[in-house]
Short mmCIF file of N, CA and C in Angstrom, two decimals:
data_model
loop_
_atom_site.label_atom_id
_atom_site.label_comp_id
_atom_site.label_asym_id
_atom_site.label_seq_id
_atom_site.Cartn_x
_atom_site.Cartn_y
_atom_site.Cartn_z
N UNK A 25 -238.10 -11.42 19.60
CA UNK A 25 -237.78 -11.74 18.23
C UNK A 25 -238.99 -12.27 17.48
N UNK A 26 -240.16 -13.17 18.27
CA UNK A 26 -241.19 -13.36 17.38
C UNK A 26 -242.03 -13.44 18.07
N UNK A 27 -243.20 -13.50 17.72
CA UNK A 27 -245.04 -13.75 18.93
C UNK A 27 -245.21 -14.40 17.95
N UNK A 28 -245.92 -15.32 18.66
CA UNK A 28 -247.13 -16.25 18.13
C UNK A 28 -248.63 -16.30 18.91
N UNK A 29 -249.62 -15.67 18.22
CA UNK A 29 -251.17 -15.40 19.05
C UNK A 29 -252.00 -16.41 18.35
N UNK A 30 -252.82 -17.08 18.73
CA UNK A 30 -253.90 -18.00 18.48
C UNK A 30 -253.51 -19.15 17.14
N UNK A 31 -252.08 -19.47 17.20
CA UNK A 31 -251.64 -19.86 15.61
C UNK A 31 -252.08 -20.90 15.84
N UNK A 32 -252.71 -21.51 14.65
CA UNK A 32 -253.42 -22.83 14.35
C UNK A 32 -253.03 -22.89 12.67
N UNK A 33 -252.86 -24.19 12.40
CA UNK A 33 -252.77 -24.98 11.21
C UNK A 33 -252.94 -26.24 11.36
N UNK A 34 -253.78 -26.99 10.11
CA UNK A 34 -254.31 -28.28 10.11
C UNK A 34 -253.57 -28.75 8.24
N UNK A 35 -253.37 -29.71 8.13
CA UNK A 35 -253.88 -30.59 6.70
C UNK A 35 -254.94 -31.35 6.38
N UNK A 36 -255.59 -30.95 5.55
CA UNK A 36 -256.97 -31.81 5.42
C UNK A 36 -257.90 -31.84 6.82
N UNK A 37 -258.00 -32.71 7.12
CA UNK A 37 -259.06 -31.58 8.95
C UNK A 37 -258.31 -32.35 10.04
N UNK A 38 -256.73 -32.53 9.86
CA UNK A 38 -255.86 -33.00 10.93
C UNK A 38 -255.19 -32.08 11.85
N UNK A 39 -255.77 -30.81 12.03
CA UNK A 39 -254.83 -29.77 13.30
C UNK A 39 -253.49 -30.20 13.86
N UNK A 40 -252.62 -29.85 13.31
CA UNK A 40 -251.16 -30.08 13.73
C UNK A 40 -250.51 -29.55 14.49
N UNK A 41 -251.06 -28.26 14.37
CA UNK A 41 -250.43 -26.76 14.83
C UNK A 41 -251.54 -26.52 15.79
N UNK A 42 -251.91 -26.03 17.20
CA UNK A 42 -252.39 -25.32 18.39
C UNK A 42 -251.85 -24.37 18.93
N UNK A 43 -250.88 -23.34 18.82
CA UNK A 43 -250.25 -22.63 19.93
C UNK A 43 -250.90 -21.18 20.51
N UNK A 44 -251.60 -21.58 21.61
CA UNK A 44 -252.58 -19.90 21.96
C UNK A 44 -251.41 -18.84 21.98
N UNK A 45 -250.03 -18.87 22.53
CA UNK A 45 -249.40 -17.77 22.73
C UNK A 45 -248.05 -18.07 22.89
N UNK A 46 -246.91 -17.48 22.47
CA UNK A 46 -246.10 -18.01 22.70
C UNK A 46 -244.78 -16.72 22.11
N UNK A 47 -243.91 -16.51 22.96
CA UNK A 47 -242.95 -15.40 22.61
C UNK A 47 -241.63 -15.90 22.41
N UNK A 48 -240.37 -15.16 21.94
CA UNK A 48 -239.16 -15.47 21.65
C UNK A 48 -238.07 -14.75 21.71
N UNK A 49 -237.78 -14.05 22.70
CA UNK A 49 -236.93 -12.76 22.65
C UNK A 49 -235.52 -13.10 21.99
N UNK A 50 -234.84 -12.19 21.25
CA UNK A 50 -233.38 -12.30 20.47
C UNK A 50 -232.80 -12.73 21.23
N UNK A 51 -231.82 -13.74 21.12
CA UNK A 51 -230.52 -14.83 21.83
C UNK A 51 -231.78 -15.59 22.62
N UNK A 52 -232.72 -15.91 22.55
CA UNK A 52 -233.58 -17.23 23.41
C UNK A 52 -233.12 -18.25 22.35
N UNK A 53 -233.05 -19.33 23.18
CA UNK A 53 -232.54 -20.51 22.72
C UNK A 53 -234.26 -21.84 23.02
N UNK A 54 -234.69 -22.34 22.46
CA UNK A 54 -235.89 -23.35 22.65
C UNK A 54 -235.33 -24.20 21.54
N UNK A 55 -236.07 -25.30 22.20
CA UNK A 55 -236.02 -26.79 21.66
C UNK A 55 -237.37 -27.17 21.08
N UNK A 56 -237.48 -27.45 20.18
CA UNK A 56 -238.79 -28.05 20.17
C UNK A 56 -238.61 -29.54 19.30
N UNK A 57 -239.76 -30.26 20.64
CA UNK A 57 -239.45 -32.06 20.14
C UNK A 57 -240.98 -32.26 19.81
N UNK A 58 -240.89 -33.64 19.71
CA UNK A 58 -242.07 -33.90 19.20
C UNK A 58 -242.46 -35.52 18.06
N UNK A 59 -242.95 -35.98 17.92
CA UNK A 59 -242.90 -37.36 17.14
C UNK A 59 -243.31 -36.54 15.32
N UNK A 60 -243.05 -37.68 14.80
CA UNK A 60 -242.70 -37.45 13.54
C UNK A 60 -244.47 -37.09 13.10
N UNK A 61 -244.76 -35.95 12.32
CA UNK A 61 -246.16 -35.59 11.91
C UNK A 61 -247.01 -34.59 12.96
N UNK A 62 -246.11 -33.95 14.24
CA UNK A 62 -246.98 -33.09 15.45
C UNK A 62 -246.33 -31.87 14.87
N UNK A 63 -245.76 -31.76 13.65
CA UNK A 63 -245.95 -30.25 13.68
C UNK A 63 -244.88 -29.44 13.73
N UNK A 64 -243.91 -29.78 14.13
CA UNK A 64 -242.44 -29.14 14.33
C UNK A 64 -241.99 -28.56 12.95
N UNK A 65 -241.98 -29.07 11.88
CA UNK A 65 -241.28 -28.70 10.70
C UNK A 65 -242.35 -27.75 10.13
N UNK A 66 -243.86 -28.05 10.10
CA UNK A 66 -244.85 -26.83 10.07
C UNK A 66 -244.80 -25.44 10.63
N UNK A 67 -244.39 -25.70 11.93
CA UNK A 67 -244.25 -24.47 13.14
C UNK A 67 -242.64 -23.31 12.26
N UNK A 68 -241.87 -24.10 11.81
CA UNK A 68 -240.69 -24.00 11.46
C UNK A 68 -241.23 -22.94 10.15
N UNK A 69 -241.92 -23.69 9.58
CA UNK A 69 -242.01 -23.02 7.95
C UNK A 69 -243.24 -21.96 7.98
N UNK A 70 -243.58 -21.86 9.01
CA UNK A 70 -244.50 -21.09 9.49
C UNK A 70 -243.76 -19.45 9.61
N UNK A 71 -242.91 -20.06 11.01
CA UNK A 71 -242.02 -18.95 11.57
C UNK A 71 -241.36 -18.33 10.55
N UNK A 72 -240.42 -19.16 9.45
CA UNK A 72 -239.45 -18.69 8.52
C UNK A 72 -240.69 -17.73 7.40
N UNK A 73 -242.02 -17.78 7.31
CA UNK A 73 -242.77 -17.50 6.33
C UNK A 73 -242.88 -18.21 4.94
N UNK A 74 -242.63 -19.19 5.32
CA UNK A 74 -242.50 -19.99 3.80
C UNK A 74 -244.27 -20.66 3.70
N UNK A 75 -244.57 -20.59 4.90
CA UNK A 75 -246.46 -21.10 4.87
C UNK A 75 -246.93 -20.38 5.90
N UNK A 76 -247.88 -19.72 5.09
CA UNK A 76 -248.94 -19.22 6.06
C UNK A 76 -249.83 -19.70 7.00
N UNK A 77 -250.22 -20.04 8.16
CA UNK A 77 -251.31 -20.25 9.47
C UNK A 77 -252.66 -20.39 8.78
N UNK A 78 -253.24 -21.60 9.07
CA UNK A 78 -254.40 -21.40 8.69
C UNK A 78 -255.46 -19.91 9.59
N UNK A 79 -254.62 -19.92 11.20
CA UNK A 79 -255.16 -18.85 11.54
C UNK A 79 -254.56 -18.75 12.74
N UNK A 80 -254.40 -17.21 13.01
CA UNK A 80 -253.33 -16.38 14.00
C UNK A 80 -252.58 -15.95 13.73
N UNK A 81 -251.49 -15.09 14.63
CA UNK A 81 -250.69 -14.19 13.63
C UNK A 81 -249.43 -14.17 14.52
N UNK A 82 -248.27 -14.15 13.62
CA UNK A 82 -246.80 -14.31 13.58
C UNK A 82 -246.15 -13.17 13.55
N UNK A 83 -245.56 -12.52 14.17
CA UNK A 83 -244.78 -11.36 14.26
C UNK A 83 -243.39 -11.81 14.77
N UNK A 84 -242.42 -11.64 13.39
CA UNK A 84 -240.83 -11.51 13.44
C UNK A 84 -240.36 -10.42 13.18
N UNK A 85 -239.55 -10.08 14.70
CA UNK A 85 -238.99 -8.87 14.81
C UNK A 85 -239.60 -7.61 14.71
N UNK A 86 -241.03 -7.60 14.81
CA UNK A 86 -241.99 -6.51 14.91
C UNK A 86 -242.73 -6.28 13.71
N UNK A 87 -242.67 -7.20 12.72
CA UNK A 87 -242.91 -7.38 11.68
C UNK A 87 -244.35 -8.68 11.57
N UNK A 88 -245.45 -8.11 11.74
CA UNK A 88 -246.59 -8.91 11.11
C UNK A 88 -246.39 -9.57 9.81
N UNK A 89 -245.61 -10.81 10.02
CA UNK A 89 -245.42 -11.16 8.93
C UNK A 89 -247.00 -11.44 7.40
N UNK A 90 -247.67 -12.18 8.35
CA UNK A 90 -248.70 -12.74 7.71
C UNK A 90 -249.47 -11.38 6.90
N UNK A 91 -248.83 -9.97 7.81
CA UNK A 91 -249.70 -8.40 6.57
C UNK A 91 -249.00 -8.42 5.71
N UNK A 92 -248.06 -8.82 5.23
CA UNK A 92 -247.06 -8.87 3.96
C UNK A 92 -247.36 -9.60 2.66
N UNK A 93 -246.96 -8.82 1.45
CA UNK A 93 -247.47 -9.07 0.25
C UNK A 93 -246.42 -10.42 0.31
N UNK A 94 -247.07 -11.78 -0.97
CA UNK A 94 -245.84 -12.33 -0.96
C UNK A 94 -244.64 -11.29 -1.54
N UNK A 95 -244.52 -10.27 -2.32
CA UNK A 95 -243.14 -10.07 -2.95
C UNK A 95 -242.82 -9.02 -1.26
N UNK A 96 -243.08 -8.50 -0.41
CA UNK A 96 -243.02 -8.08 0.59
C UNK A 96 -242.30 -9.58 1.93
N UNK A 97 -243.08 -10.17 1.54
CA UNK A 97 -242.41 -11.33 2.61
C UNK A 97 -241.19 -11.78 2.48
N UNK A 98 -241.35 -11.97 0.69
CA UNK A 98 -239.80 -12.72 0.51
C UNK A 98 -238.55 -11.68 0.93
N UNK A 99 -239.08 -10.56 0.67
CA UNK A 99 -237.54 -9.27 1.03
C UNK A 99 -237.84 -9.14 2.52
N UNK A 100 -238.75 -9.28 3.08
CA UNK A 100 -238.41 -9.33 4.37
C UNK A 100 -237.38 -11.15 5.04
N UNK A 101 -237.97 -11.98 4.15
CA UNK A 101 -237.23 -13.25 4.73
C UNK A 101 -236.02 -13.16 4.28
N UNK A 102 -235.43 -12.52 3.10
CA UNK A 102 -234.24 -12.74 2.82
C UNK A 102 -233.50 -11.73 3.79
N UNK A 103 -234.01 -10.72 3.94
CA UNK A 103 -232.85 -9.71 5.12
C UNK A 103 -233.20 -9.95 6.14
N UNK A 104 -233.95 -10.89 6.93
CA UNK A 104 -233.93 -11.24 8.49
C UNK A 104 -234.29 -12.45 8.75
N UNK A 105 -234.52 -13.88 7.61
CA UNK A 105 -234.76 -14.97 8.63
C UNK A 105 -233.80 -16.05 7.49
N UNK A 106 -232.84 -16.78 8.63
CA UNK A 106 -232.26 -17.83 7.83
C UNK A 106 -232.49 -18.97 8.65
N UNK A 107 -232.48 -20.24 7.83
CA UNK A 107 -233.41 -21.31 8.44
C UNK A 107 -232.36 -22.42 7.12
N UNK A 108 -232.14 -23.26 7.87
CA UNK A 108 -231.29 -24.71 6.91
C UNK A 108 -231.87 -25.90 7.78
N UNK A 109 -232.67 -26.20 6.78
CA UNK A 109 -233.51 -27.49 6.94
C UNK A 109 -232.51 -28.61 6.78
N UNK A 110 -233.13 -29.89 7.15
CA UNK A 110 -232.60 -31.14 6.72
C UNK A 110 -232.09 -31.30 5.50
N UNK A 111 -232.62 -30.87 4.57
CA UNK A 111 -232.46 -31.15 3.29
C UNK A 111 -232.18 -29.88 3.07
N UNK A 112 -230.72 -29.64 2.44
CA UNK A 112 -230.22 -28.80 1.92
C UNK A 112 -231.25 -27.96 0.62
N UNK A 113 -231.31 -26.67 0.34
CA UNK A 113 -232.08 -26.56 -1.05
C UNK A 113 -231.06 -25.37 -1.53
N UNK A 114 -229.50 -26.01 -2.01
CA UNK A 114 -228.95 -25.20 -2.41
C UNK A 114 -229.08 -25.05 -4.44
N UNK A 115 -228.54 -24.64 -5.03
CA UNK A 115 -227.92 -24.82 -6.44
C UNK A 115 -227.19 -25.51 -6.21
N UNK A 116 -227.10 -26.84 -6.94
CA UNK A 116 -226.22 -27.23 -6.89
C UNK A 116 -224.77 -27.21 -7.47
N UNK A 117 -225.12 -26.78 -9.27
CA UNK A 117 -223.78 -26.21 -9.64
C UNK A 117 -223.04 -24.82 -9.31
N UNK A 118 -223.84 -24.19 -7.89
CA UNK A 118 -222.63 -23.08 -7.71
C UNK A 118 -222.32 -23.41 -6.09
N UNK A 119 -220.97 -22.35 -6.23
CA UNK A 119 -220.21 -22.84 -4.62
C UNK A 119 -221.45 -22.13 -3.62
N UNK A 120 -221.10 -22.26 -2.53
CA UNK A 120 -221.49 -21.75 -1.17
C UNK A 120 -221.89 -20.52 -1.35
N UNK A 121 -220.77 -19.53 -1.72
CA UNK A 121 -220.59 -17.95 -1.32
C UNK A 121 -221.97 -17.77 -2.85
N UNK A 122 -221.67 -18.53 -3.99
CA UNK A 122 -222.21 -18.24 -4.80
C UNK A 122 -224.17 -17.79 -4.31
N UNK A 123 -224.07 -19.59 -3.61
CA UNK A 123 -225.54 -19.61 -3.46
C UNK A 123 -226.25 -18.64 -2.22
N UNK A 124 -224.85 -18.23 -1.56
CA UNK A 124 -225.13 -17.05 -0.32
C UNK A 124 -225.43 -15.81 -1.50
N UNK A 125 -224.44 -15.13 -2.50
CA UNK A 125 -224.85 -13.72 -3.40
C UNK A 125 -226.37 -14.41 -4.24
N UNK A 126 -226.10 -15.10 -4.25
CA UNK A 126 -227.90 -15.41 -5.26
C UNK A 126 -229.44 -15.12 -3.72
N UNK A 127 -228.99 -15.42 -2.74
CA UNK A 127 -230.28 -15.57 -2.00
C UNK A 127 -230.00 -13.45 -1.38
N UNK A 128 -228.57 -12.79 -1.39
CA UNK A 128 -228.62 -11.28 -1.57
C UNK A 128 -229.54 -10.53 -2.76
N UNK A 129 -229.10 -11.19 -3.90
CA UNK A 129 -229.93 -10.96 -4.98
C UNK A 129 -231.23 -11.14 -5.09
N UNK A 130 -231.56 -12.42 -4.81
CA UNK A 130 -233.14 -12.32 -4.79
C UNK A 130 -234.07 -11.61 -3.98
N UNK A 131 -233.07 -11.27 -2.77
CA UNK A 131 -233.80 -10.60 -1.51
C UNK A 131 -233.43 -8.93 -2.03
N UNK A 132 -233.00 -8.56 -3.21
CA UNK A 132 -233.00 -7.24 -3.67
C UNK A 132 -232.04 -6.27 -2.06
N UNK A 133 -230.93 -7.29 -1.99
CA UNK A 133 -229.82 -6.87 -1.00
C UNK A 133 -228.15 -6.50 -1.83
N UNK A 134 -227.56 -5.22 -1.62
CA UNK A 134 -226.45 -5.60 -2.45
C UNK A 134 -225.67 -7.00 -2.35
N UNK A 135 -224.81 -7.33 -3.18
CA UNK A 135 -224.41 -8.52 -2.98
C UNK A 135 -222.85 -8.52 -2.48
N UNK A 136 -222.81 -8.56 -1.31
CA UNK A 136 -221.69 -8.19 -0.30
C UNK A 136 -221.02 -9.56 0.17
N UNK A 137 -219.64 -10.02 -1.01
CA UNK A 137 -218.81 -11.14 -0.52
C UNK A 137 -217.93 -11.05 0.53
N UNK A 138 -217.92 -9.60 1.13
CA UNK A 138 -217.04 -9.65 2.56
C UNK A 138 -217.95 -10.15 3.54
N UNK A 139 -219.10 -9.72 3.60
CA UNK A 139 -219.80 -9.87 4.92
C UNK A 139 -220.34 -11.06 4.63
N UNK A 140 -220.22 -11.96 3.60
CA UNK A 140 -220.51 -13.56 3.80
C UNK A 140 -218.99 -14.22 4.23
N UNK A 141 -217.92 -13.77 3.65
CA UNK A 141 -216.69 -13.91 4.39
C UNK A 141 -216.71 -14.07 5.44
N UNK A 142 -217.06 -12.74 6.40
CA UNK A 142 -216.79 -12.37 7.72
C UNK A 142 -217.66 -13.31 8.77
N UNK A 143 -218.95 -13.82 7.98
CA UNK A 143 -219.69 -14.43 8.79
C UNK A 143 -219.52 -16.09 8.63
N UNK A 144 -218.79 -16.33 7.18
CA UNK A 144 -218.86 -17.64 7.18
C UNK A 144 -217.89 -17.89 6.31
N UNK A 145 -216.55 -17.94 6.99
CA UNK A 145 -215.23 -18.07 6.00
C UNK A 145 -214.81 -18.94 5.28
N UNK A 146 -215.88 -20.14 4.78
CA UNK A 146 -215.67 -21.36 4.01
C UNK A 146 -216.26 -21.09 3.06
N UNK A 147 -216.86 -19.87 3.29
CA UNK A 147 -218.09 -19.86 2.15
C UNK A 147 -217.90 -20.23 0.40
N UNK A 148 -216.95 -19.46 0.46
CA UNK A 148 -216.55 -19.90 -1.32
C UNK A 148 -215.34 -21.06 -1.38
N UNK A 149 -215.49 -22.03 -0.50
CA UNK A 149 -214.81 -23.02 -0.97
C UNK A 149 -215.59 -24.60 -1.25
N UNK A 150 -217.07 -24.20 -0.50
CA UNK A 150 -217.45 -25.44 -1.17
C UNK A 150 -218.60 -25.71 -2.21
#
């Protein structure tokens, strides 16, 4: 489901991120711990493509992410990577199902209220 080869990221000249190699096949389950500032939520926003590696390369689902235009990344993140952080980043004045057809839409996906149904049957109630 993803590789990670030589990925490195720092802030300011603090290296947070080290990982020489590291794989993820579909249904693998990993934990990753760590103290507050080593990197976990980096590694995270890394994987999802929301920040690019200062250097090495990320492949989700066979997909070099990091060769992707941003308007190329975002339609690739919206039809294959979902990720719910701590902090919610919904709309807040629309329901659930709403803010599920807005992230179809932006990802230039039809906007299909059965198959948010089927996958998440609360969806338009909160």
């Amino acid at each position: 489901m993803f590789v990670l080869r030589d990925l490195r990221h720092a802030y300011d000249s603090t290296e947070v991120l080290n990982v020489p190699a590291w794989e993820a096949g579909s249904g693998a389950h990993w934990l990753v711990v760590g103290p507050s500032g080593s990197g976990k939520t980096t590694l995270l926003h890394i994987l999802a493509g929301i920040l690019r590696p200062a250097a090495g390369t990320v492949t989700v689902a066979g997909q070099d992410i990091g060769a992707l235009s941003p308007a190329g990344l975002d339609r690739f993140r919206g039809r294959h990577i979902g990720i719910v952080l701590q902090r919610l980043h919904l709309v807040a004045s629309l329901t659930v199902m709403n803010n599920l057809l807005l992230a179809q839409y932006l990802a230039s996906l039809p906007q299909d209220r059965q198959r948010i149904s089927n996958h998440y049957p609360l969806g338009g109630q909160s």
